[in-house]
mmCIF file of C-alpha atoms in Angstrom:
data_model
loop_
_atom_site.group_PDB
_atom_site.id
_atom_site.type_symbol
_atom_site.label_atom_id
_atom_site.label_comp_id
_atom_site.label_asym_id
_atom_site.label_seq_id
_atom_site.Cartn_x
_atom_site.Cartn_y
_atom_site.Cartn_z
ATOM 1 C CA MET H 1 -25.378 -7.987 -59.834
ATOM 2 C CA PHE H 2 -26.772 -4.446 -59.771
ATOM 3 C CA ILE H 3 -28.782 -2.389 -57.335
ATOM 4 C CA ILE H 4 -31.338 -0.335 -59.524
ATOM 5 C CA ASN H 5 -32.295 2.830 -57.423
ATOM 6 C CA PHE H 6 -35.300 4.543 -59.007
ATOM 7 C CA ASN H 7 -36.216 7.927 -57.902
ATOM 8 C CA PHE H 8 -39.624 9.644 -58.665
ATOM 9 C CA ILE H 9 -39.043 12.962 -60.487
ATOM 10 C CA GLN H 10 -42.806 13.798 -60.810
ATOM 11 C CA PRO H 11 -45.645 13.901 -58.129
ATOM 12 C CA ILE H 12 -46.830 10.491 -56.916
ATOM 13 C CA GLU H 13 -50.181 11.141 -58.238
ATOM 14 C CA GLU H 14 -48.617 11.240 -61.792
ATOM 15 C CA VAL H 15 -46.551 8.515 -61.011
ATOM 16 C CA ASN H 16 -49.543 6.382 -59.951
ATOM 17 C CA ASN H 17 -50.918 6.590 -63.605
ATOM 18 C CA TYR H 18 -47.993 4.461 -64.715
ATOM 19 C CA THR H 19 -47.421 1.987 -61.761
ATOM 20 C CA GLU H 20 -49.607 -0.725 -63.296
ATOM 21 C CA SER H 21 -47.727 -0.695 -66.617
ATOM 22 C CA HIS H 22 -44.344 -0.485 -64.961
ATOM 23 C CA ARG H 23 -45.117 -3.540 -62.763
ATOM 24 C CA LYS H 24 -46.424 -5.493 -65.862
ATOM 25 C CA TYR H 25 -43.207 -4.524 -67.757
ATOM 26 C CA VAL H 26 -40.872 -5.567 -64.802
ATOM 27 C CA ALA H 27 -42.741 -8.743 -64.250
ATOM 28 C CA GLU H 28 -41.195 -10.115 -67.397
ATOM 29 C CA GLN H 29 -37.698 -9.476 -65.914
ATOM 30 C CA TYR H 30 -38.495 -11.362 -62.727
ATOM 31 C CA LYS H 31 -39.897 -14.347 -64.850
ATOM 32 C CA ASN H 32 -36.778 -14.525 -66.851
ATOM 33 C CA GLY H 33 -34.550 -14.240 -63.688
ATOM 34 C CA THR H 34 -32.790 -10.910 -64.590
ATOM 35 C CA PHE H 35 -34.715 -9.065 -61.597
ATOM 36 C CA LEU H 36 -34.538 -10.990 -58.367
ATOM 37 C CA ILE H 37 -36.234 -8.894 -55.774
ATOM 38 C CA GLY H 38 -37.777 -5.479 -55.579
ATOM 39 C CA GLY H 39 -40.250 -2.943 -54.479
ATOM 40 C CA PRO H 40 -41.243 0.496 -53.440
ATOM 41 C CA LYS H 41 -39.132 2.597 -50.935
ATOM 42 C CA ASP H 42 -40.676 3.727 -47.699
ATOM 43 C CA PRO H 43 -41.404 6.643 -48.168
ATOM 44 C CA ARG H 44 -42.813 5.929 -51.594
ATOM 45 C CA ASN H 45 -40.325 8.137 -53.445
ATOM 46 C CA GLY H 46 -39.102 5.422 -55.780
ATOM 47 C CA GLY H 47 -38.110 1.763 -55.703
ATOM 48 C CA ILE H 48 -35.300 -0.688 -55.392
ATOM 49 C CA VAL H 49 -34.450 -3.604 -57.554
ATOM 50 C CA ILE H 50 -31.493 -6.148 -57.171
ATOM 51 C CA ALA H 51 -30.686 -7.508 -60.752
ATOM 52 C CA ASN H 52 -28.701 -10.783 -61.454
ATOM 53 C CA THR H 53 -26.515 -9.792 -64.228
ATOM 54 C CA SER H 54 -23.041 -8.442 -64.800
ATOM 55 C CA SER H 55 -24.020 -6.548 -67.916
ATOM 56 C CA GLU H 56 -24.710 -2.926 -67.202
ATOM 57 C CA GLN H 57 -25.558 -2.511 -71.051
ATOM 58 C CA LYS H 58 -28.448 -5.310 -70.420
ATOM 59 C CA ILE H 59 -29.819 -3.382 -67.503
ATOM 60 C CA ARG H 60 -29.854 0.024 -69.262
ATOM 61 C CA LYS H 61 -31.507 -1.509 -72.349
ATOM 62 C CA ILE H 62 -34.264 -3.090 -70.179
ATOM 63 C CA LEU H 63 -34.737 0.279 -68.268
ATOM 64 C CA GLU H 64 -34.851 2.282 -71.201
ATOM 65 C CA LYS H 65 -38.133 0.620 -72.136
ATOM 66 C CA ASP H 66 -39.674 0.906 -68.510
ATOM 67 C CA PRO H 67 -42.820 3.070 -68.598
ATOM 68 C CA LEU H 68 -41.669 5.031 -65.608
ATOM 69 C CA ILE H 69 -38.463 5.980 -67.718
ATOM 70 C CA THR H 70 -40.078 6.529 -70.915
ATOM 71 C CA HIS H 71 -42.616 8.841 -69.447
ATOM 72 C CA LYS H 72 -40.129 10.763 -67.420
ATOM 73 C CA MET H 73 -41.781 9.664 -64.031
ATOM 74 C CA ALA H 74 -38.473 8.478 -62.631
ATOM 75 C CA GLU H 75 -34.614 8.452 -62.821
ATOM 76 C CA TYR H 76 -32.451 5.695 -61.820
ATOM 77 C CA THR H 77 -29.122 4.855 -60.605
ATOM 78 C CA LEU H 78 -27.091 1.739 -60.916
ATOM 79 C CA THR H 79 -24.632 0.206 -58.396
ATOM 80 C CA LYS H 80 -22.724 -2.917 -59.482
ATOM 81 C CA PHE H 81 -21.495 -5.227 -56.795
ATOM 82 C CA THR H 82 -20.240 -8.664 -56.267
ATOM 83 C CA PRO H 83 -22.211 -10.752 -53.712
ATOM 84 C CA LEU H 84 -19.753 -12.522 -51.332
ATOM 85 C CA MET H 85 -21.914 -13.627 -48.624
ATOM 86 C CA SER H 86 -25.548 -14.486 -48.214
ATOM 87 C CA ALA H 87 -28.144 -16.136 -45.826
ATOM 88 C CA SER H 88 -28.243 -19.905 -46.596
ATOM 89 C CA THR H 89 -31.759 -19.534 -48.082
ATOM 90 C CA VAL H 90 -30.488 -17.411 -51.003
ATOM 91 C CA GLY H 91 -26.809 -18.800 -51.135
ATOM 92 C CA PHE H 92 -27.449 -20.255 -54.616
ATOM 93 C CA LEU H 93 -27.280 -16.875 -55.874
ATOM 94 C CA LEU H 94 -23.507 -16.837 -55.050
ATOM 95 C CA ASN H 95 -22.874 -19.751 -57.678
ATOM 96 C CA ASP H 96 -24.066 -17.375 -60.479
ATOM 97 C CA VAL H 97 -21.238 -14.816 -59.975
#
């Protein structure tokens, strides 16, 4: 799995112009199960997504088409991790690793 950490590099007023297209784009990744959970940081200077894949190349390919990235509104970092423990309500995720 990966933690995707988005950091806005433009003023929030400019980022807001791309928020709807970003959310529409990532909705497909949630629908197909690649992205599991995510949302804006507080304070709203970026966002966090948990991705269910072991392929860094796949994540980077997805992110290079994200409107926030293509319009240079945000940058991101990736942190790969192997989940070993979870709450029982999401334990099924451990079976995928």
